[in-house]
Each structure stands twice: as structure tokens, then as C-alpha cells.
Backbone as a printed PyTorch tensor [residue, N CA C, xyz], in Angstrom:
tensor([[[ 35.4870, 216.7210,  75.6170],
         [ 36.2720, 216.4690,  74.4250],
         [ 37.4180, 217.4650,  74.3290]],

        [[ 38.2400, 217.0500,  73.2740],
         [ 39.6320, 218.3440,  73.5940],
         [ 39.0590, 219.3940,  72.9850]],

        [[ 38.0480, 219.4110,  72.1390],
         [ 37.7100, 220.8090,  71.4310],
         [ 37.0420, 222.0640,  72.4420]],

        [[ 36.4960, 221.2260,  73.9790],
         [ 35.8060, 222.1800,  74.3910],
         [ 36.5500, 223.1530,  75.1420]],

        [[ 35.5410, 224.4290,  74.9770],
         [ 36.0040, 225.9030,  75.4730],
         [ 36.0430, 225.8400,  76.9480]],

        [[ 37.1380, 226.4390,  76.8890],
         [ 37.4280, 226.6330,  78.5170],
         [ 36.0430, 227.7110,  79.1960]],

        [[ 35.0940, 227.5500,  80.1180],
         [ 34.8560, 228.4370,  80.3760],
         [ 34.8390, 229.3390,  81.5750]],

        [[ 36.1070, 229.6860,  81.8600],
         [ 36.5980, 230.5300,  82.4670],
         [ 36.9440, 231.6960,  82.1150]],

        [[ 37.2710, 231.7230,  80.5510],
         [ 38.0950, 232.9100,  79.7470],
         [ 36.3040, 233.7350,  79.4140]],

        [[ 36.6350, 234.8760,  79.6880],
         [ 35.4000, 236.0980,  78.9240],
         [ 36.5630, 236.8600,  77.6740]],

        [[ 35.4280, 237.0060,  77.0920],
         [ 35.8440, 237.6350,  75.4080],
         [ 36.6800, 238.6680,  75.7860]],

        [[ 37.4320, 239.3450,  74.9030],
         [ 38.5910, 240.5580,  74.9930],
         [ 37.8650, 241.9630,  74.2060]],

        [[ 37.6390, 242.6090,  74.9440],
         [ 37.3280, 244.2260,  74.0740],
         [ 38.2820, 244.9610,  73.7800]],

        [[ 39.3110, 245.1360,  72.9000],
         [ 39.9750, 245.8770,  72.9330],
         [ 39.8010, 247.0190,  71.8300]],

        [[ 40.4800, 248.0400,  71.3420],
         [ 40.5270, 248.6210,  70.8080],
         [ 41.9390, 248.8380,  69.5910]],

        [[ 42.8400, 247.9040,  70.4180],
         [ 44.0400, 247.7500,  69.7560],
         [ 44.3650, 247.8370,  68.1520]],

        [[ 44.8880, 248.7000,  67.0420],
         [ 44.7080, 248.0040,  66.2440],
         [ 46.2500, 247.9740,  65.3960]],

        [[ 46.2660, 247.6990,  64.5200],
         [ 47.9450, 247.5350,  63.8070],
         [ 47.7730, 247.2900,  62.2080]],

        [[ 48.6410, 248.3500,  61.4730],
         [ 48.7770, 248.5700,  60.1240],
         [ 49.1070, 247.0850,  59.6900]],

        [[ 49.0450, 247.0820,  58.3550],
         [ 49.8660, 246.2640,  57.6840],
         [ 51.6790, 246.1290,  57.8400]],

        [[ 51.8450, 247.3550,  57.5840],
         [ 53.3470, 247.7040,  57.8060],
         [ 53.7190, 247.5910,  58.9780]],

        [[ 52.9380, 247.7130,  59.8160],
         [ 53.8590, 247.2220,  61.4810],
         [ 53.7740, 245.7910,  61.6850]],

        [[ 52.8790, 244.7260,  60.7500],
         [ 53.4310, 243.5800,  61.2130],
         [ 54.3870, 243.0010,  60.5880]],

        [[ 54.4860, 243.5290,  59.2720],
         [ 56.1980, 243.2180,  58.3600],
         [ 56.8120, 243.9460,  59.2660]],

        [[ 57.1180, 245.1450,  59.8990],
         [ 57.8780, 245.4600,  60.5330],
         [ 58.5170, 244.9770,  62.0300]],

        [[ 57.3940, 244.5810,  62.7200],
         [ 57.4050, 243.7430,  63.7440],
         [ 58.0860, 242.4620,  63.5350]],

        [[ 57.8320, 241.5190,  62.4640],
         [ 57.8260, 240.5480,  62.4880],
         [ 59.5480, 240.3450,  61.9680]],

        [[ 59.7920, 241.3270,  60.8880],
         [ 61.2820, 241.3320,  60.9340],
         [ 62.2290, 241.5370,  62.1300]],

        [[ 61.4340, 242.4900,  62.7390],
         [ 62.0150, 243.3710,  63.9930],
         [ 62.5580, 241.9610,  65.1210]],

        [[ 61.5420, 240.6670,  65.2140],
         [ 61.5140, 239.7750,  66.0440],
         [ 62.7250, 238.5930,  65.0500]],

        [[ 62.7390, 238.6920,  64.0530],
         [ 63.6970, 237.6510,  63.3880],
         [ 64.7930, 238.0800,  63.7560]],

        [[ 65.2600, 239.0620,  63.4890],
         [ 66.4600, 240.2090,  63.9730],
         [ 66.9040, 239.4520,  65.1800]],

        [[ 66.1420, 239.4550,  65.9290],
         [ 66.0750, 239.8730,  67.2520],
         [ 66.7290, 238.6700,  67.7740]],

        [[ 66.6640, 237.0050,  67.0580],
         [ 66.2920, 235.6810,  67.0190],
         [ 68.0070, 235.2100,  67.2760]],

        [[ 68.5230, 235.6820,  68.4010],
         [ 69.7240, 235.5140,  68.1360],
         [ 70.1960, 233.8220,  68.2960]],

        [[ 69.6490, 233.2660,  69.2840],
         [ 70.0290, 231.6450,  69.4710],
         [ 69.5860, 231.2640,  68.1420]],

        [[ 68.4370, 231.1940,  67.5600],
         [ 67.8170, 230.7750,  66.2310],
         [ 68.9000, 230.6610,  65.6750]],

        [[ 69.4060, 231.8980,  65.0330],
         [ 70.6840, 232.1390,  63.9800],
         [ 71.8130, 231.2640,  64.2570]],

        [[ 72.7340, 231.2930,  65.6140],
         [ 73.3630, 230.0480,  66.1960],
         [ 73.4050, 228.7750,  66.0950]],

        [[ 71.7530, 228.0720,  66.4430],
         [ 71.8460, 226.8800,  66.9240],
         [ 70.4200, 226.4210,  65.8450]],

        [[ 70.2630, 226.9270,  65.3400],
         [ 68.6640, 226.4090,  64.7850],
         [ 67.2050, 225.8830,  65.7540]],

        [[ 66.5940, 225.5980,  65.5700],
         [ 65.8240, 224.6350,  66.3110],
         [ 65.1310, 225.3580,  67.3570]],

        [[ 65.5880, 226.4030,  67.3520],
         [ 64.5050, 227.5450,  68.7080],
         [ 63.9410, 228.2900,  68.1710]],

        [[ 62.4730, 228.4500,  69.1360],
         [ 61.3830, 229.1490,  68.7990],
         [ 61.3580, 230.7380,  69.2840]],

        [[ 60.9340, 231.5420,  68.9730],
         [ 60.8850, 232.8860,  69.0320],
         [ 59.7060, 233.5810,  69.1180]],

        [[ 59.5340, 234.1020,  70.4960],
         [ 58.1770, 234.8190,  70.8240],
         [ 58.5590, 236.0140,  71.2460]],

        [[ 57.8440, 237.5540,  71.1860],
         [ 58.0430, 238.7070,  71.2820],
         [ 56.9440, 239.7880,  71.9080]],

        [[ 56.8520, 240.3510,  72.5870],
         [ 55.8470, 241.3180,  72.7410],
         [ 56.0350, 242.5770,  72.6250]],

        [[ 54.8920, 243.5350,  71.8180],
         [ 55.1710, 244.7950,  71.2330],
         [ 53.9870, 245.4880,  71.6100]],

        [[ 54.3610, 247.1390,  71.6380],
         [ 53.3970, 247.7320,  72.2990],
         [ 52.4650, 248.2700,  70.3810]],

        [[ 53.5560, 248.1000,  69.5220],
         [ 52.9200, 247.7380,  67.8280],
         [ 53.9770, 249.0140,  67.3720]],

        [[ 54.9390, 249.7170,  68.1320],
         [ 55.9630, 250.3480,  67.2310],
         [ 57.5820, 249.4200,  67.5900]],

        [[ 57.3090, 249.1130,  68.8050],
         [ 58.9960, 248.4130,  68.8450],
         [ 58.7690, 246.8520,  69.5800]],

        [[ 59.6210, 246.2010,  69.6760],
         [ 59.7170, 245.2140,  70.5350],
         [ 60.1020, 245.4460,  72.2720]],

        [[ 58.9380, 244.7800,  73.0280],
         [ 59.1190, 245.2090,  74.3390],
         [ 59.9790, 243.9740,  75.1560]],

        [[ 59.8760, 242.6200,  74.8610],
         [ 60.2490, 241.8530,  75.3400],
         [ 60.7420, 240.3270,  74.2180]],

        [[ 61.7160, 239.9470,  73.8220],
         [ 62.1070, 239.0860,  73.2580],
         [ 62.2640, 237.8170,  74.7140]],

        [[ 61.9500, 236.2800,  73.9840],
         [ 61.9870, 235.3330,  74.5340],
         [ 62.4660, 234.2340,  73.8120]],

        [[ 63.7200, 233.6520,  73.8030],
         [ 63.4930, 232.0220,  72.9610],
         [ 63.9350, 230.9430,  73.8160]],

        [[ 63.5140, 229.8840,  73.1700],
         [ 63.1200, 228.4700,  73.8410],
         [ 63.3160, 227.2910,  72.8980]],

        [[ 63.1120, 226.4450,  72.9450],
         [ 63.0980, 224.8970,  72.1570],
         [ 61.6190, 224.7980,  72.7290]],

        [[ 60.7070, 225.3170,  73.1330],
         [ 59.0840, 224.9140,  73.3760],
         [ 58.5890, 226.4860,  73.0200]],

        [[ 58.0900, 226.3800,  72.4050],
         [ 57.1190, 227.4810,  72.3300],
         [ 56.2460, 228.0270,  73.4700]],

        [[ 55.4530, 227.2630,  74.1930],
         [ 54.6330, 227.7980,  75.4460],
         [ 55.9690, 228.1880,  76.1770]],

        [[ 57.1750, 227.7950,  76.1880],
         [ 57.9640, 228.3560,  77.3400],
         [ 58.2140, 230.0000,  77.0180]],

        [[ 58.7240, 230.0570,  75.7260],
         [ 58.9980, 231.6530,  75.6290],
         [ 57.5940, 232.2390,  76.3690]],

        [[ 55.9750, 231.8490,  75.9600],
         [ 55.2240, 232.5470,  76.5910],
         [ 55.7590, 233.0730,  78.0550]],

        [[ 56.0720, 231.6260,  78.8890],
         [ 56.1360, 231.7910,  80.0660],
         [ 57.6110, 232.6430,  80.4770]],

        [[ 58.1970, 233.1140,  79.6500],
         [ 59.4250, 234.0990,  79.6030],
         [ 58.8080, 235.3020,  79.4850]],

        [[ 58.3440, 235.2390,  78.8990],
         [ 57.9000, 236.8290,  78.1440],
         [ 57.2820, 237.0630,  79.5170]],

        [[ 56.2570, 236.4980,  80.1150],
         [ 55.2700, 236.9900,  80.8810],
         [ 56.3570, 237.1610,  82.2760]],

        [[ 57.0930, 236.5350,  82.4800],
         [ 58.3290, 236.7310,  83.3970],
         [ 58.7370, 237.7770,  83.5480]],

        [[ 59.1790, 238.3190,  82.2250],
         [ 59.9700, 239.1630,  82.2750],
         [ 59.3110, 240.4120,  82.3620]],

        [[ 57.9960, 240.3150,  81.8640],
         [ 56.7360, 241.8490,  82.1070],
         [ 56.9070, 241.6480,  83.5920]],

        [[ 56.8780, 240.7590,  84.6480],
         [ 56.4140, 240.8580,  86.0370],
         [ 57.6680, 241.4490,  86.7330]],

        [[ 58.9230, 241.2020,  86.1500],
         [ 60.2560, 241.7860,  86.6280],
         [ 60.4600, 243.1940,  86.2440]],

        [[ 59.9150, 243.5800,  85.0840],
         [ 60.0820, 244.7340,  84.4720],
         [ 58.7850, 245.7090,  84.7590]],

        [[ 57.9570, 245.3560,  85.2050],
         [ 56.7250, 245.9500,  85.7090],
         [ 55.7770, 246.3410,  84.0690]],

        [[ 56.3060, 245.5150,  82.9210],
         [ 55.3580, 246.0010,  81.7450],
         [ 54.1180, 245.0600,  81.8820]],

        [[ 53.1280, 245.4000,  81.9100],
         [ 52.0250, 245.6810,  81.6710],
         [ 51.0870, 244.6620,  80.3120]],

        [[ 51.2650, 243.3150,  80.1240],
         [ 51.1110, 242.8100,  79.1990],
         [ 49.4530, 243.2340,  78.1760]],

        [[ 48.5730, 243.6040,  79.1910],
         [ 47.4790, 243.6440,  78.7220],
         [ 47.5220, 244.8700,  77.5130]],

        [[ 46.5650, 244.2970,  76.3630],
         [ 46.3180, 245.5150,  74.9320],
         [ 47.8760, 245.4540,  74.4480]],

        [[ 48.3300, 244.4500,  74.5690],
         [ 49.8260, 244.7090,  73.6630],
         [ 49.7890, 243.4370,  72.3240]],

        [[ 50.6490, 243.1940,  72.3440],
         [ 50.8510, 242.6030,  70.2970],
         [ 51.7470, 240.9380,  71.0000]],

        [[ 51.1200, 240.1010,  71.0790],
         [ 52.5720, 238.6850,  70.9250],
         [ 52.6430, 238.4760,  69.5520]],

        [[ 54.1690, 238.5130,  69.2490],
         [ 54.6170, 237.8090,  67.9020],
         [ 54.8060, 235.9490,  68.2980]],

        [[ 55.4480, 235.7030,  67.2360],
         [ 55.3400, 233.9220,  67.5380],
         [ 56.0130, 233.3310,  66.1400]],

        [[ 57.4310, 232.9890,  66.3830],
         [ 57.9120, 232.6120,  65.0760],
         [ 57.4860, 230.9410,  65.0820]],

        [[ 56.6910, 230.1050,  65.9820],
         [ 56.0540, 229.3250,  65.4590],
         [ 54.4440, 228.9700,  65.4750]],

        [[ 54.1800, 228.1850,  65.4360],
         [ 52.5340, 227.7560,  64.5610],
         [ 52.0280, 227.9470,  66.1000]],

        [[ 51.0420, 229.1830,  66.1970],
         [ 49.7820, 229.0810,  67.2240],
         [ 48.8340, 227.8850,  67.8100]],

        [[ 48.9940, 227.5310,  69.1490],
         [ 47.9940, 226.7910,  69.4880],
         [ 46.9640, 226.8220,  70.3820]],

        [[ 46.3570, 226.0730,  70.5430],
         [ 45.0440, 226.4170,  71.2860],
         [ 45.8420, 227.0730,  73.0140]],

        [[ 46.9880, 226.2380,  73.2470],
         [ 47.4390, 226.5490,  74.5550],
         [ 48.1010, 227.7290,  74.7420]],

        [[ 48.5090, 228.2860,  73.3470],
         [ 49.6210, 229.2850,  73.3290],
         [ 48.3260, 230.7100,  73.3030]],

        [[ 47.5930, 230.4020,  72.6610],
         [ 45.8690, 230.9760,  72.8730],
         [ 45.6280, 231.6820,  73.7890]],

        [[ 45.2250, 230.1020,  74.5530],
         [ 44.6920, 230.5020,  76.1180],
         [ 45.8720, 231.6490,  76.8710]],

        [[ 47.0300, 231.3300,  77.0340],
         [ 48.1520, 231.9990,  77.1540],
         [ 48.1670, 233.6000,  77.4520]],

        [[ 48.1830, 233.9230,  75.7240],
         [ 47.4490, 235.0060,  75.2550],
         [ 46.3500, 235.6280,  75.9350]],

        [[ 45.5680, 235.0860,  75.9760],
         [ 44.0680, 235.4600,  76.5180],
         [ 44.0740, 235.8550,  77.8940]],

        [[ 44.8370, 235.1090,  78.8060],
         [ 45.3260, 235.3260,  79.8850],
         [ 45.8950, 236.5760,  80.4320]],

        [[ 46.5950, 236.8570,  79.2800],
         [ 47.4870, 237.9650,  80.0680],
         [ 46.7650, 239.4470,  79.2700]],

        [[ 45.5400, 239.1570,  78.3870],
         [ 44.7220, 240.3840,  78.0760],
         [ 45.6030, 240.9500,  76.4350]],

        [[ 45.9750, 239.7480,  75.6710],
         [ 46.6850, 240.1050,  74.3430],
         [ 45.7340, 240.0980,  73.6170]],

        [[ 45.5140, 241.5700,  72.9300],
         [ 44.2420, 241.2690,  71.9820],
         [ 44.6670, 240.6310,  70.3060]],

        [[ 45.8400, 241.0830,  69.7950],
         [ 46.4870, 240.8710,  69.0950],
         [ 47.8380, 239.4340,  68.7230]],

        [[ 47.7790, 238.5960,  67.5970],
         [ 48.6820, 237.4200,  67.9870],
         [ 49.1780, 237.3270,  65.8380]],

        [[ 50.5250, 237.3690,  66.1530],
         [ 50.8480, 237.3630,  65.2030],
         [ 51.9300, 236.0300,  65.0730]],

        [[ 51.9950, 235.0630,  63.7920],
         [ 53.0170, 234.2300,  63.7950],
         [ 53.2170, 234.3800,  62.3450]],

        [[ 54.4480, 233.6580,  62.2500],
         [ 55.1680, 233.4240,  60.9160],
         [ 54.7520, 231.9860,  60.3810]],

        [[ 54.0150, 231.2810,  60.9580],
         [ 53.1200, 230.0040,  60.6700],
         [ 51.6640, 229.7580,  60.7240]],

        [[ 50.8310, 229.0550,  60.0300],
         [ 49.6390, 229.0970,  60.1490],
         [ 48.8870, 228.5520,  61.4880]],

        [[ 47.8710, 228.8260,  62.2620],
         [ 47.5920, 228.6900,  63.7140],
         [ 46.9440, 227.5080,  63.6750]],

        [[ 46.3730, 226.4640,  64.5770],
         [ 45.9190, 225.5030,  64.4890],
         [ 44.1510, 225.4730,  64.4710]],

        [[ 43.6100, 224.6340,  64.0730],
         [ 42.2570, 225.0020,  63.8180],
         [ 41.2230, 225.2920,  64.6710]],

        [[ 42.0130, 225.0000,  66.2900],
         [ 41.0880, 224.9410,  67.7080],
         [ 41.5570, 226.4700,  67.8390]],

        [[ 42.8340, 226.6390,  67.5140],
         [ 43.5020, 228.0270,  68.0820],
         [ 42.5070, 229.5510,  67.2700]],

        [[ 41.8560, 228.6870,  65.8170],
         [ 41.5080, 229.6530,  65.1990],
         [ 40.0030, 230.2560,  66.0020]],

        [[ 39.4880, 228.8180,  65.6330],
         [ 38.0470, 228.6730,  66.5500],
         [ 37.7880, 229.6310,  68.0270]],

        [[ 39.3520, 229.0930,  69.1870],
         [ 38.9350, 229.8480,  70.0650],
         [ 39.1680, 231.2530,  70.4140]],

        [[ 39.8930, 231.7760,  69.2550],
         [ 40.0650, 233.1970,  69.2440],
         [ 39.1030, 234.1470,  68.5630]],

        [[ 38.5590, 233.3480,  67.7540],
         [ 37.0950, 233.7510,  67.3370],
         [ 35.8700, 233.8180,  68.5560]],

        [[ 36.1790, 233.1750,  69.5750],
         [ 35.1440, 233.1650,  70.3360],
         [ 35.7280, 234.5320,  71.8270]],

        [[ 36.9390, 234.1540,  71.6650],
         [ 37.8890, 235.1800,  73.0420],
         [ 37.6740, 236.3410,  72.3020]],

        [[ 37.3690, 237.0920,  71.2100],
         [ 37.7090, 238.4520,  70.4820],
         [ 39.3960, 238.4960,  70.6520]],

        [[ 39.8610, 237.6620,  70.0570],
         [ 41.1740, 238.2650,  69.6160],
         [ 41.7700, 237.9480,  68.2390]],

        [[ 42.5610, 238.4860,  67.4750],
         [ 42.8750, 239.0370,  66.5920],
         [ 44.1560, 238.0980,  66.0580]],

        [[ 43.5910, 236.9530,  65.5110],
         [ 45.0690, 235.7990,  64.9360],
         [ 45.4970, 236.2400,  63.7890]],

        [[ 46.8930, 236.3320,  63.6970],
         [ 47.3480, 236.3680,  62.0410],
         [ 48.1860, 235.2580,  61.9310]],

        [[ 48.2240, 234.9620,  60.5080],
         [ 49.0990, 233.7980,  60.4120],
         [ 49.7690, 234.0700,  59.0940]],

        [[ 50.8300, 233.2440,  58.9620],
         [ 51.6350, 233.5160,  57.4320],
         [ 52.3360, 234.7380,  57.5160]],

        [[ 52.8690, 235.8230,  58.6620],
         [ 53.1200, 236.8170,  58.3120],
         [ 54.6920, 236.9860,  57.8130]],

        [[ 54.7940, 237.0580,  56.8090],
         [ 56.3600, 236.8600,  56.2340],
         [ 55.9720, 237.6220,  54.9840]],

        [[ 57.3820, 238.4360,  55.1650],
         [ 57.7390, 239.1880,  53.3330],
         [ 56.4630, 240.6050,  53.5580]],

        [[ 55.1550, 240.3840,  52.8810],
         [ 55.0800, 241.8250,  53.0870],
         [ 53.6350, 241.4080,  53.0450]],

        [[ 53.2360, 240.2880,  53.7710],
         [ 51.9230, 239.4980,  53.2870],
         [ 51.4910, 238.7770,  54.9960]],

        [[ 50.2760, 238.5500,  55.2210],
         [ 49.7980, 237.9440,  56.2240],
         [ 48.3140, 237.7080,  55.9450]],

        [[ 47.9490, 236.6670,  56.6400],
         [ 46.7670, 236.1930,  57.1140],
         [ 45.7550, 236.2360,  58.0410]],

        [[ 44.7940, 237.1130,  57.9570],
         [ 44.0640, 237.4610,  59.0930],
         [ 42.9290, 236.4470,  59.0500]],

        [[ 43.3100, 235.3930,  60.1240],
         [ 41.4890, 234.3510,  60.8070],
         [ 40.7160, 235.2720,  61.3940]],

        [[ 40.6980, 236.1840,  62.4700],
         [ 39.5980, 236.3300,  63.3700],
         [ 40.1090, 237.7720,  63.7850]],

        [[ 38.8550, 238.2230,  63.6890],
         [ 38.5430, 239.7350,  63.8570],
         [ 39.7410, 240.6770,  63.2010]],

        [[ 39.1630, 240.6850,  61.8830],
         [ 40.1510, 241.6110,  60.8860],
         [ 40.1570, 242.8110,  61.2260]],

        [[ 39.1250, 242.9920,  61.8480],
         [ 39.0860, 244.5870,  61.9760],
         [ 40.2110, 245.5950,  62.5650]],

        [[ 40.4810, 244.9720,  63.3660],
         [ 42.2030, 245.4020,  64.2700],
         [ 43.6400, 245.4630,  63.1260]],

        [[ 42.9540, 245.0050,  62.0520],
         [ 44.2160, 245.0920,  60.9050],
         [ 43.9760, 246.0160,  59.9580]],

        [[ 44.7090, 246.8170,  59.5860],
         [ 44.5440, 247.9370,  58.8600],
         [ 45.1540, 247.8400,  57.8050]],

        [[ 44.4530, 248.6650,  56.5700],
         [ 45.8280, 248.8190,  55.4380],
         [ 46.2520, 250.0310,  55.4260]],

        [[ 46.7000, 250.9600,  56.5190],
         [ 47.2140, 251.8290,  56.5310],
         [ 46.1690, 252.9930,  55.7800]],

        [[ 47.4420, 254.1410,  55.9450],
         [ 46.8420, 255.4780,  55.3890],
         [ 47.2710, 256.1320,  53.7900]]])
């Protein structure tokens, strides 16, 4: 059925974790960043952060493609995707997930709410979905613990 778990993927241990304030900060940091967006409308915006700056900006008209940018551009640049932060200025999916999971992201942040397989299988991978993150507010599905309210 489409719901079933891949089982190839093993769960994520990480230790990673990220304030409140670094994902308003992040998440502005990646709108900023959104330069075709601002231009042309209609493109999606994905980002990877080590959780103080942006390491790699990507946009696309497909969402899985920025993945496949981002991860490009770690293999050209020699960064290191694993224990780092993907942003995602659109709605999480189960594929954009797996994605994630792949390259050892314990952390997944979007500016849209994630889809209900995407929630499910990140609950089962140990990784860390937020959704809604806009203005000074977000949504944590799965494993809150990596989210902090600061000091």
C-alpha cells in the first residue's frame, strides 16, 4: 500500500537540537535568501543549516529538486550533510522525508504543514518535523525534544 514503510531506512540518533529563536531566525534567514521567489513567484525554497547560518540555499519549481540541489552542492563543496537542519518553504512529504533521512538530517523545518505519511514516518525515522514555522511561532509533530525554548 502507499502508506508502507520503507524498510531500508534505520531510525536517526542524533543529538542535534535548536532553540525556538533559531528557527524564526533560520527561517527568515531562508526567505531572505529566496531570491527567484521574490522575481518570479511560483518557486520553492529549500536550505541547509548547521542551526546558526545558512549553509546551502536551493530553489526550484519542484520541491524534491532543491533536495537534489542542496545535496549537490554538499558533494561539490565537501559539506557534510549528516546532523544538520533542512529548511523547506514548502509542505513536507513523505518523499522529501525519505530524502532527509537519507542524507542523516535529524532536523526538518517548513513554512507549511507536513503531510500525514511525512508525519507518521518521521515519527518512526527519529527525526524532528516542524511545521507552520512563520512569525515567531511553529509546530512541532515528532520528537519535540530537539526543540528548545531557549535560555
Amino acid at each position: 500500500t502507499v502508506g508502507d514503510f520503507p524498510g531500508s531506512y534505520q531510525p536517526l540518533e542524533s543529538v542535534k537540537s535548536l532553540d525556538c529563536l533559531q528557527v524564526t531566525k533560520l527561517m527568515l534567514e531562508m526567505s531572505r535568501a529566496s531570491e527567484a521567489y521574490r522575481q518570479h513567484g511560483g518557486i520553492h525554497t529549500s536550505a541547509l543549516s548547521e542551526g546558526e547560518t545558512l549553509l546551502v540555499v536551493a530553489e526550484d519549481v519542484g520541491k524534491l529538486n532543491t533536495l537534489d540541489k542542496i545535496m549537490g552542492e554538499c558533494l561539490k563543496r565537501g559539506i557534510e550533510p549528516d546532523g544538520k537542519i533542512l529548511l523547506s518553504s514548502g509542505r513536507i512529504t513523505s518523499k522529501m522525508l525519505l530524502k532527509a533521512a537519507r542524507m542523516r538530517i535529524p532536523i526538518l523545518l517548513s513554512r507549511s504543514s507536513p503531510t500525514s505519511l511525512a508525519v507518521e514516518w518521521a515519527d518512526r525515522l527519529g527525526l524532528t518535523l516542524v511545521g507552520y514555522a512563520r512569525g515567531n511561532s511553529c509546530r512541532v509533530y515528532t520528537h519535540e525534544y530537539r526543540i528548545t525554548t531557549g535560555g
